Structures are given as C-alpha cells and as structure tokens.
Coordinates of C-alpha atoms in Angstrom, one line a residue:
M1 CA 0.1 0.2 0.1
G2 CA 1.4 3.3 -0.8
I3 CA 1.3 6.2 1.2
L4 CA -1.4 8.2 -0.8
S5 CA -3.4 5.2 -1.9
D6 CA -6.5 5.9 0.4
L7 CA -6.4 9.6 -1.2
E8 CA -8.8 10.6 -3.9
P9 CA -8.9 11.0 -6.7
K10 CA -7.1 7.6 -6.7
A11 CA -5.8 7.6 -10.0
V12 CA -4.2 11.0 -9.7
F13 CA -2.5 10.1 -6.4
K14 CA -1.5 6.7 -7.4
Y15 CA 0.7 8.2 -10.6
F16 CA 1.5 11.4 -8.5
E17 CA 3.4 8.8 -5.7
K18 CA 4.8 6.6 -8.4
I19 CA 6.5 10.1 -10.2
C20 CA 7.7 10.9 -6.5
S21 CA 9.6 7.5 -6.3
I22 CA 11.7 8.4 -9.9
P23 CA 14.4 10.7 -9.0
H24 CA 13.6 13.5 -11.8
G25 CA 15.3 16.8 -10.5
S26 CA 16.2 19.1 -13.9
G27 CA 18.7 17.6 -15.6
N28 CA 18.0 14.3 -14.6
T29 CA 15.2 13.2 -16.7
K30 CA 15.7 10.4 -18.4
Q31 CA 14.0 7.5 -16.0
I32 CA 10.9 10.0 -15.6
S33 CA 11.0 10.0 -19.4
R34 CA 11.1 6.3 -20.0
F35 CA 8.3 5.8 -17.7
C36 CA 6.1 8.1 -19.5
V37 CA 7.2 6.0 -22.5
S38 CA 6.6 3.3 -20.6
F39 CA 2.9 4.3 -19.7
A40 CA 2.2 4.9 -23.0
K41 CA 3.3 1.6 -24.7
E42 CA 1.4 -0.3 -21.7
H43 CA -2.1 1.6 -22.8
G44 CA -1.3 1.2 -26.6
L45 CA -1.0 4.9 -26.9
K46 CA 0.8 6.6 -29.9
Y47 CA 3.9 8.3 -28.3
H48 CA 6.8 10.5 -29.1
K49 CA 10.0 11.1 -27.4
D50 CA 12.6 13.7 -28.6
E51 CA 16.4 13.8 -28.0
S52 CA 15.7 16.1 -25.1
N53 CA 13.4 13.7 -23.2
N54 CA 10.3 15.6 -23.9
V55 CA 7.5 13.2 -24.6
I56 CA 3.8 13.5 -26.4
I57 CA 1.3 11.2 -26.0
W58 CA -1.9 11.4 -28.0
K59 CA -5.1 9.8 -27.6
D60 CA -8.4 10.1 -29.5
G61 CA -11.5 11.8 -28.6
T62 CA -13.8 9.8 -26.9
K63 CA -17.9 9.1 -28.4
G64 CA -19.2 12.5 -29.6
Y65 CA -15.7 14.1 -29.2
E66 CA -13.8 12.5 -32.6
N67 CA -14.2 15.4 -34.1
S68 CA -13.6 18.3 -31.8
P69 CA -10.6 20.3 -32.0
A70 CA -7.6 18.9 -30.1
V71 CA -6.5 19.7 -26.8
M72 CA -3.2 19.9 -25.2
I73 CA -2.6 19.2 -22.0
Q74 CA 1.0 20.3 -20.4
G75 CA 3.4 20.3 -17.5
H76 CA 6.8 19.9 -16.9
L77 CA 8.8 16.4 -15.7
D78 CA 11.5 17.8 -13.8
M79 CA 11.5 19.4 -10.2
V80 CA 13.5 21.5 -8.5
C81 CA 15.6 19.3 -5.9
E82 CA 16.3 21.3 -2.4
K83 CA 16.9 19.9 0.9
E84 CA 17.4 20.6 4.7
T85 CA 20.8 20.8 6.0
G86 CA 21.4 17.6 7.2
C87 CA 19.2 15.2 5.2
N88 CA 21.0 12.5 3.1
I89 CA 18.5 12.3 0.5
D90 CA 20.8 11.8 -3.0
F91 CA 18.3 13.4 -5.7
E92 CA 20.1 11.6 -8.6
K93 CA 19.4 8.2 -7.2
D94 CA 16.7 8.4 -4.4
G95 CA 12.8 8.8 -4.6
L96 CA 11.3 11.4 -2.1
A97 CA 10.0 10.3 1.1
L98 CA 6.5 11.1 1.0
Q99 CA 4.1 12.4 3.9
V100 CA 0.4 13.2 4.7
K101 CA -0.5 15.4 7.6
D102 CA -3.0 17.7 8.3
G103 CA -4.7 17.3 5.0
V104 CA -1.6 18.2 2.9
I105 CA 1.0 16.4 1.3
S106 CA 4.7 17.1 1.8
A107 CA 8.3 15.4 1.6
K108 CA 10.5 14.8 4.5
G109 CA 13.6 16.9 4.3
T110 CA 13.3 17.9 1.1
T111 CA 11.0 19.8 -2.0
L112 CA 7.6 17.9 -2.7
G113 CA 7.9 18.4 -6.6
G114 CA 4.1 19.1 -6.7
D115 CA 5.3 21.4 -9.2
D116 CA 5.1 20.2 -11.8
G117 CA 4.4 16.1 -10.8
I118 CA 1.1 16.7 -10.1
A119 CA 0.5 18.1 -13.9
I120 CA 1.8 15.0 -15.2
A121 CA -0.2 12.8 -12.5
Y122 CA -3.2 14.4 -13.8
A123 CA -2.6 13.9 -17.1
L124 CA -1.6 10.2 -17.0
A125 CA -4.9 9.8 -15.0
I126 CA -6.9 11.0 -17.8
L127 CA -5.1 9.2 -20.9
E128 CA -5.7 6.2 -18.6
A129 CA -9.5 6.6 -18.1
D130 CA -11.9 5.0 -20.3
D131 CA -15.0 6.7 -18.8
I132 CA -13.9 10.4 -19.1
P133 CA -15.4 12.4 -22.1
H134 CA -12.8 14.4 -23.9
P135 CA -11.9 16.0 -27.2
P136 CA -8.7 14.2 -28.8
L137 CA -6.0 14.9 -26.2
E138 CA -1.7 15.7 -26.7
A139 CA -0.2 15.3 -23.5
V140 CA 2.8 17.3 -23.9
F141 CA 5.3 16.7 -21.2
T142 CA 8.7 18.8 -21.1
V143 CA 12.0 18.5 -19.2
D144 CA 14.2 21.4 -17.3
E145 CA 11.6 23.9 -17.3
E146 CA 13.1 24.7 -13.8
T147 CA 16.6 25.5 -15.5
G148 CA 15.3 28.0 -18.2
M149 CA 12.5 25.8 -20.0
G150 CA 15.3 24.1 -21.8
G151 CA 12.5 21.1 -22.8
A152 CA 10.2 23.5 -24.1
A153 CA 12.6 25.7 -26.3
A154 CA 14.0 22.6 -27.7
L155 CA 11.0 20.9 -28.6
G156 CA 9.6 20.6 -32.0
C157 CA 6.0 21.4 -32.4
S158 CA 5.1 20.3 -35.9
R159 CA 3.5 17.1 -34.7
L160 CA 1.1 18.8 -32.7
K161 CA -2.2 19.9 -33.8
S162 CA -3.5 21.8 -30.5
R163 CA -4.6 25.4 -30.5
I164 CA -5.9 25.0 -26.9
M165 CA -3.7 24.4 -23.8
L166 CA -4.4 23.4 -20.5
N167 CA -1.0 24.6 -18.8
I168 CA -1.6 22.6 -14.9
D169 CA 1.9 24.8 -13.8
S170 CA 0.1 27.2 -11.4
E171 CA 0.2 26.7 -7.6
E172 CA -3.0 29.0 -6.3
E173 CA -6.5 27.3 -6.6
G174 CA -8.8 30.1 -7.9
Y175 CA -6.2 31.8 -10.5
L176 CA -6.5 31.7 -13.7
L177 CA -2.8 32.5 -15.4
V178 CA -2.9 33.9 -18.7
S179 CA 0.1 35.8 -19.4
C180 CA 3.7 35.6 -17.4
A181 CA 7.3 37.6 -17.9
G182 CA 9.8 36.7 -20.4
G183 CA 13.4 35.9 -18.7
A184 CA 16.7 34.9 -18.6
T185 CA 19.9 33.3 -16.9
A186 CA 22.8 35.8 -16.9
N187 CA 25.9 34.0 -16.0
I188 CA 28.9 36.4 -14.4
N189 CA 32.2 34.7 -14.6
L190 CA 34.8 37.0 -12.8
P191 CA 38.3 36.2 -13.3
L192 CA 40.4 36.1 -9.6
K193 CA 44.1 35.7 -8.6
R194 CA 45.2 33.7 -5.9
K195 CA 48.5 34.4 -3.0
S196 CA 49.7 33.1 0.1
M197 CA 48.6 33.6 3.1
S198 CA 49.5 33.0 7.0
G199 CA 46.8 34.5 8.9
I200 CA 43.5 33.3 11.2
R201 CA 40.6 31.6 9.5
A202 CA 37.5 32.1 10.0
E203 CA 34.1 30.0 8.5
I204 CA 30.9 32.4 8.2
N205 CA 27.8 30.6 7.3
I206 CA 24.3 32.9 6.6
T207 CA 21.0 30.5 7.7
G208 CA 17.6 30.4 8.3
L209 CA 16.1 32.1 5.3
K210 CA 13.1 31.0 3.8
G211 CA 13.7 31.6 0.2
G212 CA 11.5 30.6 -2.4
H213 CA 10.4 30.8 -5.9
S214 CA 12.4 33.9 -7.3
G215 CA 9.1 34.3 -9.6
V216 CA 6.7 33.7 -7.3
E217 CA 7.9 35.0 -3.9
I218 CA 10.0 37.8 -4.9
D219 CA 7.5 40.4 -4.0
K220 CA 7.4 39.0 -0.4
G221 CA 10.6 41.0 0.7
R222 CA 12.4 37.6 1.5
A223 CA 16.2 38.0 1.9
N224 CA 18.7 36.8 -0.2
S225 CA 21.7 35.0 1.7
N226 CA 24.1 35.5 -1.1
M227 CA 23.7 39.1 -1.3
L228 CA 23.5 39.4 2.5
M229 CA 26.8 37.7 2.5
G230 CA 28.2 40.3 0.3
R231 CA 26.9 43.2 2.7
T232 CA 27.9 41.3 5.5
L233 CA 31.9 40.9 4.1
Y234 CA 32.0 44.8 2.9
L235 CA 31.1 46.0 6.6
L236 CA 33.4 43.5 7.9
S237 CA 35.8 44.7 5.4
Q238 CA 35.7 48.4 7.0
K239 CA 36.9 47.2 10.3
F240 CA 39.3 43.9 9.6
G241 CA 41.6 43.3 7.4
F242 CA 41.1 39.8 5.8
N243 CA 41.2 38.1 2.3
I244 CA 38.2 35.5 1.1
Y245 CA 39.5 32.1 0.8
K246 CA 36.4 30.3 -0.5
I247 CA 32.8 31.4 -0.8
Y248 CA 29.5 30.1 -2.2
G249 CA 25.8 30.0 -2.0
G250 CA 22.6 29.1 -3.5
L251 CA 21.7 25.8 -5.6
K252 CA 19.1 27.2 -8.3
D253 CA 19.0 30.6 -10.4
N254 CA 15.3 30.6 -10.2
A255 CA 15.5 30.0 -6.4
I256 CA 16.1 32.8 -3.8
P257 CA 18.9 31.3 -1.9
R258 CA 18.7 30.2 2.0
E259 CA 22.4 29.7 2.6
T260 CA 25.5 31.0 2.0
F261 CA 29.0 30.1 3.3
A262 CA 32.2 32.2 3.2
S263 CA 36.1 31.5 4.5
I264 CA 38.2 34.2 5.6
F265 CA 41.8 34.9 6.6
L266 CA 41.9 37.6 9.1
R267 CA 45.3 39.0 10.1
K268 CA 46.9 37.6 12.5
D269 CA 46.6 40.5 14.9
T270 CA 43.1 40.5 14.6
D271 CA 40.9 41.0 17.8
I272 CA 38.7 37.9 17.7
K273 CA 36.4 38.9 20.5
E274 CA 36.1 42.2 18.5
F275 CA 35.3 40.3 15.2
K276 CA 32.8 37.9 16.8
N277 CA 31.0 40.9 18.3
Y278 CA 30.6 42.6 15.2
L279 CA 29.1 39.9 13.0
E280 CA 26.8 39.5 16.1
E281 CA 25.8 43.2 15.7
I282 CA 25.3 42.5 11.9
N283 CA 23.0 39.8 12.9
S284 CA 20.8 41.9 15.0
I285 CA 20.7 44.3 11.7
Y286 CA 19.4 41.6 9.3
S287 CA 16.8 40.1 12.5
N288 CA 15.5 43.6 12.8
E289 CA 15.3 44.2 8.9
Y290 CA 13.6 40.8 8.4
H291 CA 11.8 40.1 11.0
S292 CA 8.3 40.0 9.5
T293 CA 9.9 37.9 6.6
D294 CA 13.1 35.8 7.5
D295 CA 12.7 35.5 11.1
G296 CA 15.4 32.7 11.6
I297 CA 18.4 34.8 9.9
K298 CA 21.4 33.5 11.7
I299 CA 24.9 34.2 11.2
N300 CA 27.1 31.6 12.2
C301 CA 30.9 31.9 12.9
E302 CA 33.5 29.1 13.6
V303 CA 37.2 31.0 14.1
Y304 CA 40.3 28.6 14.1
D305 CA 42.5 31.1 16.1
K306 CA 45.9 29.3 15.4
P307 CA 47.4 30.9 12.3
D308 CA 47.8 28.8 9.2
E309 CA 49.4 29.4 5.8
W310 CA 46.9 29.3 3.0
T311 CA 46.4 29.8 -0.5
V312 CA 43.8 33.1 -0.3
F313 CA 42.4 35.4 -3.0
N314 CA 45.0 38.4 -3.4
D315 CA 43.5 41.9 -2.0
K316 CA 42.3 43.0 -5.5
S317 CA 40.2 40.0 -5.8
T318 CA 38.9 39.5 -2.4
S319 CA 38.1 43.6 -3.0
K320 CA 36.2 42.4 -6.7
I321 CA 33.9 39.9 -5.0
I322 CA 32.9 42.4 -2.4
S323 CA 32.4 44.6 -4.7
L324 CA 30.2 42.7 -6.9
L325 CA 27.7 41.2 -4.2
V326 CA 27.5 44.8 -3.0
N327 CA 26.3 46.4 -6.3
L328 CA 24.8 43.8 -8.1
P329 CA 20.7 44.7 -8.4
N330 CA 18.8 42.3 -7.1
G331 CA 14.9 41.8 -6.1
I332 CA 12.3 44.0 -7.5
Q333 CA 13.7 46.4 -10.1
R334 CA 10.3 47.5 -11.3
M335 CA 6.6 47.1 -11.2
S336 CA 4.0 47.3 -13.8
N337 CA 2.0 50.6 -14.0
D338 CA -0.7 48.8 -16.1
I339 CA -1.3 45.7 -13.9
E340 CA -1.7 46.5 -9.9
G341 CA 0.7 44.5 -7.8
L342 CA 2.3 43.0 -10.7
V343 CA 6.3 43.0 -10.6
Q344 CA 7.8 43.9 -13.8
T345 CA 11.2 43.4 -14.1
S346 CA 13.8 41.8 -11.0
L347 CA 16.9 40.1 -10.8
N348 CA 17.7 37.0 -8.4
L349 CA 21.5 36.2 -7.6
G350 CA 20.6 32.2 -7.2
V351 CA 23.9 30.8 -7.3
M352 CA 27.1 31.7 -6.4
D353 CA 30.4 29.6 -6.6
I354 CA 34.2 29.3 -6.9
I355 CA 35.3 27.5 -10.2
Y356 CA 38.9 25.9 -10.3
G357 CA 40.9 24.8 -13.3
E358 CA 42.2 21.5 -13.8
S359 CA 44.9 21.3 -11.5
S360 CA 44.7 20.2 -7.9
Y361 CA 46.5 23.0 -6.9
P362 CA 44.3 26.1 -6.8
H363 CA 47.5 28.5 -6.7
E364 CA 48.6 27.3 -9.9
V365 CA 45.6 27.4 -12.0
S366 CA 43.0 30.0 -13.5
T367 CA 40.2 30.7 -10.4
E368 CA 37.1 32.7 -11.1
L369 CA 33.8 33.3 -9.1
K370 CA 30.5 32.3 -10.9
C371 CA 27.4 33.6 -10.5
R372 CA 24.3 32.8 -11.8
C373 CA 21.4 35.1 -12.0
S374 CA 17.6 34.8 -12.8
L375 CA 16.2 37.8 -15.0
R376 CA 12.7 38.6 -15.5
S377 CA 10.9 41.4 -17.4
S378 CA 7.7 41.2 -18.8
I379 CA 8.6 44.3 -21.1
S380 CA 11.7 43.2 -23.3
T381 CA 13.4 46.5 -23.3
E382 CA 13.6 46.3 -19.8
K383 CA 15.2 42.7 -19.7
E384 CA 17.7 43.9 -21.8
E385 CA 18.4 47.0 -19.7
M386 CA 19.4 45.0 -16.6
A387 CA 21.3 42.4 -18.9
N388 CA 23.4 45.6 -19.7
R389 CA 23.5 46.8 -16.1
I390 CA 24.8 43.5 -15.1
K391 CA 27.7 43.5 -18.0
C392 CA 28.9 47.1 -17.4
L393 CA 29.1 46.2 -13.6
A394 CA 30.9 42.8 -14.4
E395 CA 33.3 44.3 -17.1
T396 CA 34.3 47.3 -14.6
L397 CA 35.6 44.3 -12.0
G398 CA 37.2 42.4 -15.2
G399 CA 34.5 39.7 -15.3
T400 CA 32.0 38.8 -18.4
V401 CA 28.3 37.9 -19.1
T402 CA 26.7 35.5 -21.3
L403 CA 23.0 34.7 -21.3
T404 CA 21.4 31.7 -21.8
G405 CA 17.8 30.0 -21.5
E406 CA 16.1 33.1 -22.6
Y407 CA 12.3 32.9 -23.4
P408 CA 9.6 35.1 -24.5
A409 CA 7.1 36.9 -22.6
W410 CA 3.8 35.4 -22.9
E411 CA 1.2 38.6 -24.0
Y412 CA -2.5 38.9 -22.9
R413 CA -4.8 37.8 -25.2
K414 CA -7.9 39.8 -24.9
D415 CA -9.8 37.4 -26.9
S416 CA -9.5 33.9 -25.4
P417 CA -13.0 31.4 -25.7
L418 CA -10.6 29.0 -23.6
R419 CA -10.5 31.6 -20.9
D420 CA -13.9 32.3 -21.0
T421 CA -15.1 28.5 -20.8
M422 CA -12.8 27.9 -17.8
T423 CA -14.3 31.2 -16.5
E424 CA -17.8 29.7 -16.8
V425 CA -16.9 26.6 -15.4
F426 CA -15.4 27.7 -12.5
K427 CA -18.5 29.8 -11.4
E428 CA -20.4 27.2 -11.7
Q429 CA -18.3 24.7 -9.4
Y430 CA -17.3 27.4 -7.2
G431 CA -19.9 29.8 -7.1
K432 CA -17.7 32.6 -7.6
E433 CA -15.5 34.3 -10.3
P434 CA -11.7 33.2 -10.7
V435 CA -9.2 35.4 -10.4
I436 CA -7.8 36.4 -13.8
Q437 CA -4.0 37.0 -13.5
A438 CA -0.7 37.8 -15.0
I439 CA 2.1 36.7 -13.1
H440 CA 6.3 37.5 -12.9
A441 CA 7.4 33.6 -12.9
G442 CA 8.1 32.6 -16.1
V443 CA 6.1 29.7 -17.9
E444 CA 6.5 27.6 -20.5
C445 CA 2.8 29.3 -22.2
G446 CA 5.0 31.6 -23.9
L447 CA 7.7 29.5 -25.7
F448 CA 4.5 27.4 -27.1
A449 CA 2.8 30.5 -28.2
G450 CA 5.5 31.6 -30.3
K451 CA 5.7 28.1 -31.7
L452 CA 2.1 27.6 -32.4
P453 CA 0.2 30.5 -34.0
G454 CA -3.0 31.4 -32.6
L455 CA -2.5 29.3 -29.4
D456 CA -5.6 29.7 -26.7
C457 CA -3.6 28.9 -23.4
V458 CA -4.5 29.0 -19.2
S459 CA -2.3 28.2 -17.0
Y460 CA -3.9 27.0 -13.2
G461 CA -3.4 24.4 -11.2
P462 CA -4.3 23.4 -6.9
D463 CA -2.7 25.1 -3.7
I464 CA 0.9 24.4 -3.4
K465 CA 2.3 26.2 -0.9
N466 CA 6.7 27.2 -0.7
I467 CA 7.3 25.8 -3.8
H468 CA 11.1 25.3 -4.3
T469 CA 11.7 24.7 -0.5
P470 CA 11.9 21.7 1.6
Q471 CA 8.6 23.0 3.1
E472 CA 6.7 22.7 0.0
A473 CA 3.2 21.3 0.6
M474 CA 0.2 20.3 -1.7
D475 CA -3.5 20.6 -0.5
I476 CA -5.3 17.4 -1.0
E477 CA -8.8 18.4 -1.4
S478 CA -7.4 21.5 -3.4
V479 CA -6.2 18.7 -5.8
R480 CA -9.3 16.8 -6.1
R481 CA -11.6 20.0 -6.7
T482 CA -9.2 21.0 -9.4
W483 CA -9.4 17.5 -10.6
E484 CA -13.1 17.7 -11.0
Y485 CA -12.6 21.0 -12.5
T486 CA -10.2 19.7 -15.2
L487 CA -12.9 17.3 -16.2
E488 CA -15.3 19.6 -16.7
I489 CA -13.5 21.7 -18.7
L490 CA -12.6 19.0 -21.0
K491 CA -16.2 18.0 -21.1
R492 CA -16.9 21.5 -22.5
L493 CA -14.1 21.7 -25.2
K494 CA -16.3 19.4 -27.7

C-alpha cells in the first residue's frame, strides 16, 4: 500500500506517488521520461520522445468528441531539488519520502515536486481512463523547465495539432494565469587571482532564510543569502583586514538562496572577540530588517585562532568579489504601471561558487567566481537594460556576462474562448469568479505560444505552498477539486 493510496482521486494520487518514487530533478529526467514512454506503450497510445527527453502522448477523442478540436494538456517532468541541512537524500538516485498530515502532502526534508508532478499525474490519470469525456488529447511533458525551460525551447511542435492548451503549472487554486514575464539566466564570470597568506581562518555561514521561487515570491521581500553575505563581508572589511578563501551559496538561479558560506583569513593580529561581537551586531541588524519575512536569520561563525598558511584570493580579487555582491542589482527593479501589484522586472542572484581549473593546486590554475542570476521582465527592453547593467558592472571588475535560457514573455490575449469556458465552469463549480492574473514567474506557455500561432492557453493548478523549498506542501482537497474542474473543462471543449 502506498502512502497516498487512500486519497481521492485514486488514479491521480497513484501516479503522483509513482512519479515521486523516480528521481526527476532538472537535468536528470531520463528515468521519468522512460516511465512516461512505458505508460504509453502499456496503454496502446501513440507517443514520441525526443533527444531532450520531452514526451508527447496522443489519445483519440471519446465518443461524440472524435472531430472536436484537439486539446493539449501540458506540464513539466522535472522538479527543483532542495533539501534541509542534514537530509541525506541523493536526488540523483533516491525517490522522495512522502508524508501526509493535516490534509496536505509533503516530503520529509526535501521539496515535494508538486511543481509540476501533479500536472503529469492528472494527465496520466486522464489518458488511462475510459470513462472521461474529452476531445482528442495531446499530453506534452517537457523537461528542464526549472532551469530555463530548455525542454520546451528544444521541443519540435510540428507534430502538434492543438491550438487549445491547458497548462497545469500554477500553484494557487482559483487563479487563471493568462500572461507571464519573459526571462533569461545571466551568467557572470569574474576571474580571480590568489596568493599565499598566514592568518586566522574564520568560517561564516548565513542560514535560516525562507527562500522561495524567484518569480512567485520575489515580491515577498525575503532576504537573499548571497546578497547578505556580500553586505556582511563589506561591513567586516571596513573594520578588519582579511582575504577570502572560499565563498558559495544557492543551488538554483530561480530559487531565492537560503544559505551562503564564506571562509576568510583574518590578519594574525585581529581581535577575535571584537570580530565576533561585530558579527553579532550585523546579525541583529538583519534580524530587525527581516523580522517579518525571515525571522530565522542566523550568522554562524567558527574561528580557528591558530594562525595557518593558506592560498587565498589576493587583495584585489577579494575586493572584486565584495564589490560585485554589494553593487549587483537584486530583487524587484520595477513594478507594472498597467497591472496593479504585478512585478514587471526583477533579478535574483541564485547561485554563487568558485570554479577552479583542472589542476589540484588552486594557486597554480585559473580561478573565477561564477554567479547565475535569474532575470525576469514582461517588457523585453527592460530585460535588455537589466542585462546591460549587469554586464557593465561585471566588465568594470574585469569579468564577463553571457545570457542563456532566454524565453519570451507570454502576452495577454484579449479574445480567449478557452478563458471564457474556464471562467464559466469555475463559477458553476465554486460559486464565485476566478481571479484572472498575470504573473512575474516564467511559464512555458510563452514558448508554446511563439511556436503555435493562434494558441489559446490558460495556466492553472491546485494549491501548492512554499514551492522550491523543503517546506513545499500540496493541499489534498484542492487537488481533488482541481481534478473535477479539469474534467468538466474537457467535457465542455466539444
């Protein structure tokens, strides 16, 4: 018996639990892709799998719907893999440890992957059933959505006939998403030089932040641990002499980082007590500033007060790292003047790490700081302007910037029969109007709209809280209601 076997709708939760048992982080989608192909073969359905591991499964319309316009059900196969400190799961090999409590599903110590495993589960349950009225279906499962929507970008759409698309990749029940921002990943490479130094090693770790999705939660005012580390090091540099030995933080460019680590070497004559006291003062400043958004912020520091000889970044390179982190734009850059409450342009420094050359001796090889930033905007010229600001800063410090994973904005469609149908069904099922919204987060609808002229698309889904964090939780009753909503939509699209 599965953990979810007693939940309704049974078919949906059966497939969701199966999906959770298969490792399927971004970039690790071969196994989940093969599972979808096996499903198609088992049920005698036509399918196509491309070289990127995207999968398309076709199913004919049911009786009375044979000649209806085809409908695409679309979601992504990959999930964001984040875990709590101390959790020993290997996302490359292990499935998730599901748990059910107080009407929600979560995973022990890790992200759940409801974003977007629930879309795949809905689609497989519909494809399996023989008692659900529906038009001809094209179930399109893409990969690597969470790392720049590479699967959707690579997908050839010549096989697809649908011009009606149900994208089940939203996380708030009752909201119909009809437009989203475009975006890109800005990759900053900053060359660094090293030197030998005898000093006192101090290891600083900023933890306890809530993090979250860099699009969905960027307006929550939550702290970014990478940016806080830059601020911390700058404040320390005004009172103490030191050189950076190591620095890293964050796992995904589209997730607000929750933890950042830095190892520095202080001058041998540093007053360690004064140093620690000042870090406590800085911690108090952050706790005050973020008390309502990140009340668990903590600066941990371990000092090894016996002087030692190490190869560290030289004075100029240490200054470059701090200057980049202090001056790099981050968070909301502009709000929309047309849609109230909509973030128009933002930047998130999601990943920061030191990259070495091939030699095992860091002082003998090229070394660089590599940062990955998620850049989003619903205005293409503002996205370009923000990219130029990053480029100008990096080049001033001797670095370079490249943009990858660019995707277009999904523009609002004034005339949308699908939106009208979904609104009508929602009012009947829920007794109220749905919220029609545009969001700052990127979704694959923009890429599909660019490839399929005339595409009528709406994105929706059940309630999933704290996505992209180990606190991710999916509401069971919301999953059931959204299932019933989806079936009625399909029934109306005759």
